[in-house]
PDB file of C-alpha atoms and ligand atoms in Angstrom:
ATOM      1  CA  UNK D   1     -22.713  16.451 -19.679  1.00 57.00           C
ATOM      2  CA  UNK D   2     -21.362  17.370 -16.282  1.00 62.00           C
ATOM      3  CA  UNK D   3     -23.261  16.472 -13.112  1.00 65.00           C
ATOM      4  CA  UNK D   4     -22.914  18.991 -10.420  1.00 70.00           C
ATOM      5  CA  UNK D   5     -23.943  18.713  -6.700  1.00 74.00           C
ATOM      6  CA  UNK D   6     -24.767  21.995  -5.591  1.00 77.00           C
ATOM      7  CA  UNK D   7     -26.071  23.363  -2.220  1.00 80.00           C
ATOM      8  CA  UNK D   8     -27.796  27.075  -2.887  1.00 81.00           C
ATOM      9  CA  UNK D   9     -28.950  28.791   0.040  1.00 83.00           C
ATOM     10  CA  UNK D  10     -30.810  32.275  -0.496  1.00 85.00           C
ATOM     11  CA  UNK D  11     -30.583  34.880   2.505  1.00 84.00           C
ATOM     12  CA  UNK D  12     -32.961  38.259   2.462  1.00 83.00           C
ATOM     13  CA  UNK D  13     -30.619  41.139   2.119  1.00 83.00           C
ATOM     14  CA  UNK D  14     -33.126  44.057   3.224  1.00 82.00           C
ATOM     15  CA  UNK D  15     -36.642  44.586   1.614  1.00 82.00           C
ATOM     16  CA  UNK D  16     -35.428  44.535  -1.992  1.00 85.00           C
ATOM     17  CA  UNK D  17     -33.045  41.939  -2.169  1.00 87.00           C
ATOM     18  CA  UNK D  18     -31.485  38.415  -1.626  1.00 86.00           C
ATOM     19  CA  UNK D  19     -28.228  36.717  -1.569  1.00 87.00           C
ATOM     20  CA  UNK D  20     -28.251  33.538  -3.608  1.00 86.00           C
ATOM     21  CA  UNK D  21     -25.219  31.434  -2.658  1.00 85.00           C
ATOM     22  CA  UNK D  22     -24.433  28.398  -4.653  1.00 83.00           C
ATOM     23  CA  UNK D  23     -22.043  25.696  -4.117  1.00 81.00           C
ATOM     24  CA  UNK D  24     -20.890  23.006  -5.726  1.00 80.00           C
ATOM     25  CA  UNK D  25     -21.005  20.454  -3.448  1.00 78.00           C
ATOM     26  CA  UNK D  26     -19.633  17.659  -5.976  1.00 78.00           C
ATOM     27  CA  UNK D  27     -16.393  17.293  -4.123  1.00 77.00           C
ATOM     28  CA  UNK D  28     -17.251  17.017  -0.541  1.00 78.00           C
ATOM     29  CA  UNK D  29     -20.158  14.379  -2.017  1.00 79.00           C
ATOM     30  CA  UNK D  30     -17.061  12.386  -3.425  1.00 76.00           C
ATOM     31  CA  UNK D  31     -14.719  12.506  -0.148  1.00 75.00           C
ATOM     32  CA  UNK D  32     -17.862  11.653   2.015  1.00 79.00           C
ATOM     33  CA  UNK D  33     -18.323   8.436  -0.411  1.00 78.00           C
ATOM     34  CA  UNK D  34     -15.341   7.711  -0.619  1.00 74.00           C
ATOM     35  CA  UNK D  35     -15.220   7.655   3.103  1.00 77.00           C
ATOM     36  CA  UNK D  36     -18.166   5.961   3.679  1.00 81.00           C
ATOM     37  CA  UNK D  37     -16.948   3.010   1.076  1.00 79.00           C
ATOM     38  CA  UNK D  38     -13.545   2.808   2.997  1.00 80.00           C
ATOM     39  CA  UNK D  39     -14.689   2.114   6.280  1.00 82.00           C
ATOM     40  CA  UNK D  40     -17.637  -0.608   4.640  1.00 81.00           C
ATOM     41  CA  UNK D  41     -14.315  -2.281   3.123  1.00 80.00           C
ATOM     42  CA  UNK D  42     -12.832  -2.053   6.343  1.00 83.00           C
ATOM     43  CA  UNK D  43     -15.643  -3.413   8.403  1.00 84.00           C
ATOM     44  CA  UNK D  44     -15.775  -6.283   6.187  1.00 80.00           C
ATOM     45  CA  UNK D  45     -11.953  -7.161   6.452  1.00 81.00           C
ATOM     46  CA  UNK D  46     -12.199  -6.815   9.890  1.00 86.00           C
ATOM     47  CA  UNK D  47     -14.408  -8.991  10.483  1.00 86.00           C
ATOM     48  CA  UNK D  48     -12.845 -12.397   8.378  1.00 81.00           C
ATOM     49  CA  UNK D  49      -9.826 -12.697  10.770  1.00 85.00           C
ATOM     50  CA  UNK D  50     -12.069 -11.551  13.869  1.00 90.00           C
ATOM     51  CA  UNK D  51     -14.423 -14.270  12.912  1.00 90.00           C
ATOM     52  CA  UNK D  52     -11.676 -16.544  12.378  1.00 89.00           C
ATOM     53  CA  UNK D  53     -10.609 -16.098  15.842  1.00 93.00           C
ATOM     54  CA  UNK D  54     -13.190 -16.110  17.752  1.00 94.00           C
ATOM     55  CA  UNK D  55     -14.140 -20.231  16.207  1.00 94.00           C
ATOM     56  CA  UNK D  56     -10.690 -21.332  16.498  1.00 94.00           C
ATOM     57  CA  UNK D  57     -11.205 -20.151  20.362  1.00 94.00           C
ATOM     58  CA  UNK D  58     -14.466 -22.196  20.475  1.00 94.00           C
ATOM     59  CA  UNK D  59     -12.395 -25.200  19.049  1.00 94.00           C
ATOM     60  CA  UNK D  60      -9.908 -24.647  21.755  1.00 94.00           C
ATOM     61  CA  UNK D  61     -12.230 -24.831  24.410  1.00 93.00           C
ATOM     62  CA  UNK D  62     -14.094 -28.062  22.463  1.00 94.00           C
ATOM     63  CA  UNK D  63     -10.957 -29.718  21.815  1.00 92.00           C
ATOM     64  CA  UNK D  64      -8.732 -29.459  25.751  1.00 86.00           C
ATOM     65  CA  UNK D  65      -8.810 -33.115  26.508  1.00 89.00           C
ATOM     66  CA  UNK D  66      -6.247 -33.413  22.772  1.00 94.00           C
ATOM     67  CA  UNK D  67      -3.045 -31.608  23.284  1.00 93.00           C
ATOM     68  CA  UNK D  68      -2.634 -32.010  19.568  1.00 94.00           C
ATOM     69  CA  UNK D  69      -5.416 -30.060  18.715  1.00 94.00           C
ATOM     70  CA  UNK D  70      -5.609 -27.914  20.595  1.00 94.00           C
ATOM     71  CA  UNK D  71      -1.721 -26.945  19.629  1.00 94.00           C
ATOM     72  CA  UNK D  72      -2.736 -26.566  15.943  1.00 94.00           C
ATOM     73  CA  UNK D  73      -5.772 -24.483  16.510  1.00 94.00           C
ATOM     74  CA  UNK D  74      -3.509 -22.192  18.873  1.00 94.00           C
ATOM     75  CA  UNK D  75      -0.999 -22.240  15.283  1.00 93.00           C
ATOM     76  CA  UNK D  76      -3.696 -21.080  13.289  1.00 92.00           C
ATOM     77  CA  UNK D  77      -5.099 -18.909  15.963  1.00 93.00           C
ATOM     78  CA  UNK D  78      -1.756 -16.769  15.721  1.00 91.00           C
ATOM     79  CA  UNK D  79      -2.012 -16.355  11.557  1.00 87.00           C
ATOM     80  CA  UNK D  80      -4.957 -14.752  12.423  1.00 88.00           C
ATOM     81  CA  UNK D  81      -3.970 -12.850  14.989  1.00 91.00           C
ATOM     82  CA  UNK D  82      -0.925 -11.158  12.975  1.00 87.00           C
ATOM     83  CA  UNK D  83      -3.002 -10.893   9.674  1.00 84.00           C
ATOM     84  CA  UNK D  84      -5.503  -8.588  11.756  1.00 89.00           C
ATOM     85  CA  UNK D  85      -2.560  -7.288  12.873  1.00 88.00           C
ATOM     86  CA  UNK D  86      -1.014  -5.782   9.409  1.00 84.00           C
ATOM     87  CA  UNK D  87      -4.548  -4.655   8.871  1.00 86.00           C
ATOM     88  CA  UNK D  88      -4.524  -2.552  11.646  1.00 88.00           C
ATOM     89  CA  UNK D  89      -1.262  -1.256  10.846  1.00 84.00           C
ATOM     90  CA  UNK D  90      -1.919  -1.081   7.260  1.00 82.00           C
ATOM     91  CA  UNK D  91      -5.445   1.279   7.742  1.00 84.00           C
ATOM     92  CA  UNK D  92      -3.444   3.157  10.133  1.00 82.00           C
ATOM     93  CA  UNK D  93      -0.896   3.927   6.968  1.00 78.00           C
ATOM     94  CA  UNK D  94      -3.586   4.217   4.795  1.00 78.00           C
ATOM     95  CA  UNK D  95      -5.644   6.643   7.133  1.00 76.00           C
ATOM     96  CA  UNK D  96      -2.376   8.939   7.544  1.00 74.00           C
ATOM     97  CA  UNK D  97      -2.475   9.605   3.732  1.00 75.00           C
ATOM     98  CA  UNK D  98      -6.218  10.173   2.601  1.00 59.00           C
ATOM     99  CA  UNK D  99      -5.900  12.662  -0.342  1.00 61.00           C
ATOM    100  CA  UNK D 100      -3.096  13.124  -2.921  1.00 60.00           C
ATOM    101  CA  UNK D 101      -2.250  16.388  -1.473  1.00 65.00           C
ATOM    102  CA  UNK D 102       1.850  16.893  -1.507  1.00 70.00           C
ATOM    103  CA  UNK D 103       3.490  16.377   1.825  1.00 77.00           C
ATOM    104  CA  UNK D 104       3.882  19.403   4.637  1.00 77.00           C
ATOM    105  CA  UNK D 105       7.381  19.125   5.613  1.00 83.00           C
ATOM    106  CA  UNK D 106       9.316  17.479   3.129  1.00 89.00           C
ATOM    107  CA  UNK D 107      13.412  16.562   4.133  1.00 93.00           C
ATOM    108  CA  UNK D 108      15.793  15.604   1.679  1.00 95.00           C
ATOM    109  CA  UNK D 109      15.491  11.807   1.992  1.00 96.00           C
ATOM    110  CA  UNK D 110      18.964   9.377   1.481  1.00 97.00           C
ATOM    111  CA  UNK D 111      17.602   6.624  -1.222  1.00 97.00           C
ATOM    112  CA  UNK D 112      20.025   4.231  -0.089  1.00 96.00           C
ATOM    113  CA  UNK D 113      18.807   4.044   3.637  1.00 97.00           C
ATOM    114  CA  UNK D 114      15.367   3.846   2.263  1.00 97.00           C
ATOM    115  CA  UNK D 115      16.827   0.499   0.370  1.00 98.00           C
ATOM    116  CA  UNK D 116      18.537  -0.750   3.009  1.00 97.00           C
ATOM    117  CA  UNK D 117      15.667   0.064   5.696  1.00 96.00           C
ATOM    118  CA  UNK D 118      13.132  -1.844   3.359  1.00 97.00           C
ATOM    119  CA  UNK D 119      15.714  -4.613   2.913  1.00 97.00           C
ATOM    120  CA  UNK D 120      16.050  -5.197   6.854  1.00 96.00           C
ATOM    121  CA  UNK D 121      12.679  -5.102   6.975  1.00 93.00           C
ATOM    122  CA  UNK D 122      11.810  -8.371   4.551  1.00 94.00           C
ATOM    123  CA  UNK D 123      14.889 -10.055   4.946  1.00 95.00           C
ATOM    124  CA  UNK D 124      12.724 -12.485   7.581  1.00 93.00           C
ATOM    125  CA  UNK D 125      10.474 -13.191   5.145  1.00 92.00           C
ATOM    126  CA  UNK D 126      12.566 -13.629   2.493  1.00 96.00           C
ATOM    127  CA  UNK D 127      14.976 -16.155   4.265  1.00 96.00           C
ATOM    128  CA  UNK D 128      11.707 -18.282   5.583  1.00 94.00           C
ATOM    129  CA  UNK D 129      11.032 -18.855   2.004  1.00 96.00           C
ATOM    130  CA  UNK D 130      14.834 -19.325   0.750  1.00 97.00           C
ATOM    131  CA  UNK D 131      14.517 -16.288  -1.616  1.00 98.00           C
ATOM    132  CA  UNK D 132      17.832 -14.474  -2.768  1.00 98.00           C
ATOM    133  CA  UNK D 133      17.291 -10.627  -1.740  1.00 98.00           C
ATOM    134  CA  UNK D 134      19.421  -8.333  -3.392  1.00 97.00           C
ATOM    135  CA  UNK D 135      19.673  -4.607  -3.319  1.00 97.00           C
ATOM    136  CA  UNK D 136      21.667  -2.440  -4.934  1.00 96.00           C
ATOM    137  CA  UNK D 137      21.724   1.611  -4.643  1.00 95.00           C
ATOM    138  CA  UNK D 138      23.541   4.204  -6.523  1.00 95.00           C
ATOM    139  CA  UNK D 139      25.507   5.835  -4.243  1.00 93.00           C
ATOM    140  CA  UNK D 140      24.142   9.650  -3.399  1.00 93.00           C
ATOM    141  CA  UNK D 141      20.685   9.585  -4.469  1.00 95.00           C
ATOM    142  CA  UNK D 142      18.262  12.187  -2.531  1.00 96.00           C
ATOM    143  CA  UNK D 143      14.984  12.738  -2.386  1.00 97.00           C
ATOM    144  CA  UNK D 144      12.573  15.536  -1.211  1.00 95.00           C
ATOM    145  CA  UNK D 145      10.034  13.313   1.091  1.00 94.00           C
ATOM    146  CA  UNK D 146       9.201  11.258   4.114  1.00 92.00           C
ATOM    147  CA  UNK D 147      11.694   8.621   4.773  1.00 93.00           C
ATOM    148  CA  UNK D 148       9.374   6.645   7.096  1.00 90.00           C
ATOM    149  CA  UNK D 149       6.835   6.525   4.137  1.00 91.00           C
ATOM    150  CA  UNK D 150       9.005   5.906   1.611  1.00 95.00           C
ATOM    151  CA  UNK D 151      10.300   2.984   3.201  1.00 95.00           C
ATOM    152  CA  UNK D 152       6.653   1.735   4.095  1.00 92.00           C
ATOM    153  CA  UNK D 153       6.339   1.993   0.377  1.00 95.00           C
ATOM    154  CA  UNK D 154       9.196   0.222  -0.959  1.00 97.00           C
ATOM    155  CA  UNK D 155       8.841  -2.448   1.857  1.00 95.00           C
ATOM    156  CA  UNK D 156       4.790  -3.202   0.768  1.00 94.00           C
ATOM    157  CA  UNK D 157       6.330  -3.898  -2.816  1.00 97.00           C
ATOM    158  CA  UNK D 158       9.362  -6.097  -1.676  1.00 97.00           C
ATOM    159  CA  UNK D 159       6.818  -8.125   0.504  1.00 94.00           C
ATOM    160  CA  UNK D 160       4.196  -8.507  -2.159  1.00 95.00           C
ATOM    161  CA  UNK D 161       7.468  -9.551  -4.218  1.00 97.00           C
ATOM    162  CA  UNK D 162       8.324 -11.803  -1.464  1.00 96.00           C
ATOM    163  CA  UNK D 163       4.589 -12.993  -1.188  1.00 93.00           C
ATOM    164  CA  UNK D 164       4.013 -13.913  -4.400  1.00 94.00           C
ATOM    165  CA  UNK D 165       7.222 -15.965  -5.436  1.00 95.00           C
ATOM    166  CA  UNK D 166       8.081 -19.633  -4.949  1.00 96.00           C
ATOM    167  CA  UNK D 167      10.680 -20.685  -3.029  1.00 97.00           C
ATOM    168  CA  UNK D 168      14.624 -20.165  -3.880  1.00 97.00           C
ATOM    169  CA  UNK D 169      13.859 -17.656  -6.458  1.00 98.00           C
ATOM    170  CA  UNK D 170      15.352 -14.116  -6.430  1.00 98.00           C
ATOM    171  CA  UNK D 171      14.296 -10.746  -5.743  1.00 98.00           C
ATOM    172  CA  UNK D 172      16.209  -7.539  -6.546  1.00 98.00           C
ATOM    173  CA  UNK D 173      15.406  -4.017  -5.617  1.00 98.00           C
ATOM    174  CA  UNK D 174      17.580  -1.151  -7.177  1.00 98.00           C
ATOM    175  CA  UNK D 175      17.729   2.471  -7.608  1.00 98.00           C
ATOM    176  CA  UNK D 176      19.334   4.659  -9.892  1.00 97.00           C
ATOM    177  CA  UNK D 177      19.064   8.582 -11.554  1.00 96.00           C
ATOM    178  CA  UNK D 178      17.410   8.243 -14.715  1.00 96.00           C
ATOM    179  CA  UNK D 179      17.441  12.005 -15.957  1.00 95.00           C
ATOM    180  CA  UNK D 180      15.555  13.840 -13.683  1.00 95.00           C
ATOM    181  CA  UNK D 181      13.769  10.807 -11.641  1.00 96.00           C
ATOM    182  CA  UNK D 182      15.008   8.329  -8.955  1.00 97.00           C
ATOM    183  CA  UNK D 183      13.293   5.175 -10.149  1.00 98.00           C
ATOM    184  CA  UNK D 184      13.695   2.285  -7.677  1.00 98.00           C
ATOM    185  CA  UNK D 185      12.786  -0.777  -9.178  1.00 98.00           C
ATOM    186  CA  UNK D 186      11.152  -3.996  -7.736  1.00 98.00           C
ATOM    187  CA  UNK D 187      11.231  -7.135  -9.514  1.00 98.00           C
ATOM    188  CA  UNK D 188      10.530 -11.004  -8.638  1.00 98.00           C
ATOM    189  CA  UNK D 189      10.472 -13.867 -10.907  1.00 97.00           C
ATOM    190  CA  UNK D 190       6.951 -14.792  -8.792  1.00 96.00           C
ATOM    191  CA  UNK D 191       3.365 -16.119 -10.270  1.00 94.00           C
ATOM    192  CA  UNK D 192       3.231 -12.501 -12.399  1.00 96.00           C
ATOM    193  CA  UNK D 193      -0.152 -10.665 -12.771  1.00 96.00           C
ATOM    194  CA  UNK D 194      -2.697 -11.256 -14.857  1.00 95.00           C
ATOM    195  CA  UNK D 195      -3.162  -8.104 -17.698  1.00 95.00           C
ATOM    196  CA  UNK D 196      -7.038  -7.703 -17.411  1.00 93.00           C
ATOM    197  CA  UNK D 197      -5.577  -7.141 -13.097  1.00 94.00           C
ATOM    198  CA  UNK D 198      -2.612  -4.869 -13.496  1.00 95.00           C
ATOM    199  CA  UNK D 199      -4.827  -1.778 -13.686  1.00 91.00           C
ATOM    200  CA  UNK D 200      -6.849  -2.671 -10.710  1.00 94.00           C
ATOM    201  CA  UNK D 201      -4.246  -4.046  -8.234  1.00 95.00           C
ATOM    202  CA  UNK D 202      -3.484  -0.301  -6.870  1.00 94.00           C
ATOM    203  CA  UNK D 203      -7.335  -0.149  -5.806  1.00 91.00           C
ATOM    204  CA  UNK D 204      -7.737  -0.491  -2.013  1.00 85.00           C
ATOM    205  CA  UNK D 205      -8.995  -4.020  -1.325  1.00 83.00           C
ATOM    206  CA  UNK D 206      -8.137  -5.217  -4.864  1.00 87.00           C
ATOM    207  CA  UNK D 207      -6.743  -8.486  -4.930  1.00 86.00           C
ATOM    208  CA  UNK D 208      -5.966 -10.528  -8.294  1.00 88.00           C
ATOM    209  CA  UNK D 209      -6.965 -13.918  -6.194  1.00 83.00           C
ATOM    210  CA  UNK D 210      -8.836 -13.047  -3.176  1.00 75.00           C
ATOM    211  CA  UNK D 211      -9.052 -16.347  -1.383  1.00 73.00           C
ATOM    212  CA  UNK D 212      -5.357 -17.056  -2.339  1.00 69.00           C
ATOM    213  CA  UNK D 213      -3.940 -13.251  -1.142  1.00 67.00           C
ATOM    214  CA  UNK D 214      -6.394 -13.778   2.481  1.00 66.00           C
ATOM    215  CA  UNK D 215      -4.305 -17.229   2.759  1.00 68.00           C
ATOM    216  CA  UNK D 216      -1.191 -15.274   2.583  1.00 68.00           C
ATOM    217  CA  UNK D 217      -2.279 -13.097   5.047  1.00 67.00           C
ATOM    218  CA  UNK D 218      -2.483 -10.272   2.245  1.00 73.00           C
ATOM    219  CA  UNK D 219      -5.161  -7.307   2.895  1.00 78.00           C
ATOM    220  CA  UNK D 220      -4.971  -5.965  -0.176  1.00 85.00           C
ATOM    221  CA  UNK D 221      -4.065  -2.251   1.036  1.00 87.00           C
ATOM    222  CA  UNK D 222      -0.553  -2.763   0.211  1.00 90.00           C
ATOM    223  CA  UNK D 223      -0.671  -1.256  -3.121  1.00 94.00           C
ATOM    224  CA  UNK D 224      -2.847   1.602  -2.472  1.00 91.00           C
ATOM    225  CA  UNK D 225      -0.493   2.501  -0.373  1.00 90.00           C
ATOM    226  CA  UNK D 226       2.078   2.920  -2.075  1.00 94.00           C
ATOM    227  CA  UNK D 227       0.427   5.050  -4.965  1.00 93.00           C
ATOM    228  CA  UNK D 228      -0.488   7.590  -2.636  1.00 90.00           C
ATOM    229  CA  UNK D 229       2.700   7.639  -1.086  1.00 92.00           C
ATOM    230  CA  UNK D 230       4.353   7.985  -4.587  1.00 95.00           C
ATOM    231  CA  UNK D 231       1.672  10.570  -5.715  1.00 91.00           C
ATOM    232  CA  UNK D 232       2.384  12.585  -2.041  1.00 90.00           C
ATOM    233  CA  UNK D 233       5.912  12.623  -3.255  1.00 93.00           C
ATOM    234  CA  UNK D 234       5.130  13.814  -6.697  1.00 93.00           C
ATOM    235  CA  UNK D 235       5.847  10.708  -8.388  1.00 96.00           C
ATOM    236  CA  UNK D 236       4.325   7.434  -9.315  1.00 97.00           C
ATOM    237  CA  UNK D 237       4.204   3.730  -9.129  1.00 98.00           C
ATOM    238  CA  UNK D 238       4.055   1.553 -12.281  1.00 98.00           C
ATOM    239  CA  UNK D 239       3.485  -2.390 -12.501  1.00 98.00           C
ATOM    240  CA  UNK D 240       4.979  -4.574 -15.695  1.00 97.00           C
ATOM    241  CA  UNK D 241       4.078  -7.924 -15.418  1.00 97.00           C
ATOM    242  CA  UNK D 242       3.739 -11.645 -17.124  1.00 95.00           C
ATOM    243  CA  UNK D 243       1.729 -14.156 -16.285  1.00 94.00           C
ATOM    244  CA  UNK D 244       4.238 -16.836 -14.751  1.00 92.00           C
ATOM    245  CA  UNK D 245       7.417 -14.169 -15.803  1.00 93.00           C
ATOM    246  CA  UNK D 246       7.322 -12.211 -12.265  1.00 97.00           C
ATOM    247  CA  UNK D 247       6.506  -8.884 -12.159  1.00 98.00           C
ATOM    248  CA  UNK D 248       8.735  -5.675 -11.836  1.00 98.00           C
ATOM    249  CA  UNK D 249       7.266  -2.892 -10.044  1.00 98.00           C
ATOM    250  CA  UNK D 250       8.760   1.022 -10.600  1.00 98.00           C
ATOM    251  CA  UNK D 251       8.723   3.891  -8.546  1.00 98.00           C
ATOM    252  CA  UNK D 252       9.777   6.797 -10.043  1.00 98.00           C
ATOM    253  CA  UNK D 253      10.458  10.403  -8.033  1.00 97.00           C
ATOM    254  CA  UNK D 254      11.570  13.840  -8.672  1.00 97.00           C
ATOM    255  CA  UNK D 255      15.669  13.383  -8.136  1.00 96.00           C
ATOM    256  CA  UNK D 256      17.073  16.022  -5.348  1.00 94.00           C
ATOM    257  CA  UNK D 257      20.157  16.469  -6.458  1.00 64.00           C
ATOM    258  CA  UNK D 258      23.466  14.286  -5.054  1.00 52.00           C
ATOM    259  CA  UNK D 259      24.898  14.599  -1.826  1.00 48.00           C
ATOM    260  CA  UNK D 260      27.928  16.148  -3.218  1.00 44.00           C
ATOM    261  CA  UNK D 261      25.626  18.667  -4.187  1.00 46.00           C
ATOM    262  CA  UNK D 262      24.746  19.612  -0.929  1.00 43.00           C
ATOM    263  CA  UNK D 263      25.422  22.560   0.632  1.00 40.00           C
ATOM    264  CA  UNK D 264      26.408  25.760  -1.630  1.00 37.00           C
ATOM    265  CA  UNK D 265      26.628  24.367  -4.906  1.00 37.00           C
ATOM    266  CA  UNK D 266      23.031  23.991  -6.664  1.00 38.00           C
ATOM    267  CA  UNK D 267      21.722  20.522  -7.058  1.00 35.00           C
TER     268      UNK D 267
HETATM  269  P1  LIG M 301      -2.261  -7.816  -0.783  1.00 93.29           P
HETATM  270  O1  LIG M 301      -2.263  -7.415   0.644  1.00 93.29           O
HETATM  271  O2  LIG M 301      -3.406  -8.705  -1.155  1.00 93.29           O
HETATM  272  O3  LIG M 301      -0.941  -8.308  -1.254  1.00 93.29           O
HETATM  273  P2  LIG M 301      -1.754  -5.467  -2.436  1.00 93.29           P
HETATM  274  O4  LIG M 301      -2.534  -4.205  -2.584  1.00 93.29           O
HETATM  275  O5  LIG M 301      -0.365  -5.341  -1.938  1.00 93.29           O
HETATM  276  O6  LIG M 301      -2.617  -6.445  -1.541  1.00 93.29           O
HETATM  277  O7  LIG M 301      -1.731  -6.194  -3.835  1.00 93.29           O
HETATM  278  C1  LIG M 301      -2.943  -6.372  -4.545  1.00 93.29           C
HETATM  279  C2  LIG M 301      -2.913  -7.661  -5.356  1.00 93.29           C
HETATM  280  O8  LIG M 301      -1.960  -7.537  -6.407  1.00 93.29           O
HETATM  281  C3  LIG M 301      -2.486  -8.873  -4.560  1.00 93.29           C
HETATM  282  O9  LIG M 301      -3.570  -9.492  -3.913  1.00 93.29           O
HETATM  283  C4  LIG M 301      -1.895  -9.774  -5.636  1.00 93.29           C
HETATM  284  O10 LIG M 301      -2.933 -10.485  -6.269  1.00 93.29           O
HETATM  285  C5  LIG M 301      -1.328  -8.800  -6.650  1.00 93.29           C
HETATM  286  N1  LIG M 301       0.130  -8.591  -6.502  1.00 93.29           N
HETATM  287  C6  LIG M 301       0.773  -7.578  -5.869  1.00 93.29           C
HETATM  288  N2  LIG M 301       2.111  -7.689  -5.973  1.00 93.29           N
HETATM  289  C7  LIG M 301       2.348  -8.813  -6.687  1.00 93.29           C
HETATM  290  C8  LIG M 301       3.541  -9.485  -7.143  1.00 93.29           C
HETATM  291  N3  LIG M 301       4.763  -8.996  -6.889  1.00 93.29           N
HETATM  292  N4  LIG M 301       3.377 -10.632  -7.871  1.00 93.29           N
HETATM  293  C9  LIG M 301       2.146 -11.124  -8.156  1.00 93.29           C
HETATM  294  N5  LIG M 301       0.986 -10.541  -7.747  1.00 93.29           N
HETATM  295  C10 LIG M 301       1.079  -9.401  -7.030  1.00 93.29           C
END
């Protein structure tokens, strides 16, 4: 059985006739849900560090006479304050890439800066927790794309990586041609994922441990993020995972040919 919505409208068309328009209306019902649901989800998140803030301030203002405390509220107050910040940010991405539609302008995209951008951008992270960050690029490996997105994507899955690891372990992010794909491959030796989880975690708000991911600031947006991003690229994002074994995350694109291609000969 398939359940349409349609819309018919009927207009007179002279004495003897009428235009009957029908429309199938299942499609703009599912964006306008879809909407609806995102900004519930959002509302909701929103309102956890918001909340958060707004009775640490109140235990500020309770606890002035006690240096101490009041330092330590002002601590927590700041968690807080940058978690609601990478929400922001994060609906922000998320809002610039409603849809799965392929991207308007695509440039050819070098992999290796997209490595090395997403590298800079955890290495903080990764040296507050003493974790061995390694990257490693096949030299002249294009893309068609958005380099600013593709970095925001392979940056959400070394941070998860990052995230969800003890301390001194390692995590390793490489990319290579395998026959007609880039793959770039994330891997930690963190907690892992459980099975009955790894086809959820790419839903927006999805989080394997929800009071556990909140504690670690988490907002779970990252990995929506970067399916669409992968799917705007033509591509995709899979997850293999252990519990307790880490977890290895691949992106895989259309290759663009190498750099020595460019320019006369075909790629
Ligand atoms: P979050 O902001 O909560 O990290 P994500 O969408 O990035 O949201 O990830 C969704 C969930 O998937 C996380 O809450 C976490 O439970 C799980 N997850 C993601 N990456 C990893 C990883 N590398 N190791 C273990 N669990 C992970």
């Amino acid at each position: 059985t398939v359940h349409v919505n349609v819309r018919a409208r009927v207009a007179p068309l002279g004495a003897h006739h009428v235009l009957l328009l029908i429309e199938d209306q299942t499609r703009a019902r599912r964006v306008e849900e879809v909407r609806r649901d995102f900004i519930s989800n959002v509302s909701h998140e929103l309102k956890t560090p918001v909340g958060g803030l707004s009775l640490l301030a109140e235990a500020v203002l309770d606890a002035k006479d006690d240096p101490e405390a009041v330092e330590r509220f002002a601590g927590r107050m700041r968690v807080e304050a940058d978690r609601l910040n990478r929400l922001v940010q994060e609906i922000v991405d998320f809002s610039r890439l409603q849809g799965n539609d392929p991207l308007d302008e695509p440039t050819l995209v070098d992999v290796d800066r997209v490595v090395s951008e997403s590298l800079d951008r955890t290495k903080l992270a990764a040296d507050a927790k003493d974790i061995d960050l390694v990257g490693e690029c096949e030299v002249g490996l294009a893309v068609y794309g958005d380099e600013g997105l593709l970095v925001t994507a392979v940056r959400n899955l070394l941070s998860n990586a990052v995230t969800y690891s003890e301390r001194r372990t390692r995590v390793t992010v490489t990319a290579a041609r395998v026959g007609d794909t880039v793959q770039v491959v994330v891997s930690d030796q963190g907690r892992g994922i459980p099975e009955a989880d790894q086809d959820r975690i790419f839903e927006r708000f999805y989080r394997v441990d929800p009071a556990r991911s909140r504690a670690t600031g988490g907002t779970g947006l990252g990995l929506s993020i970067v399916k669409h991003i992968c799917e705007n690229h033509g591509g995709d994002v899979t997850v293999w995972s252990q519990e307790g074994q880490g977890s290895t995350f691949t992106i895989r694109l259309p290759v663009a040919g190498r750099h020595q291609d460019r320019g006369g000969r075909s790629a």
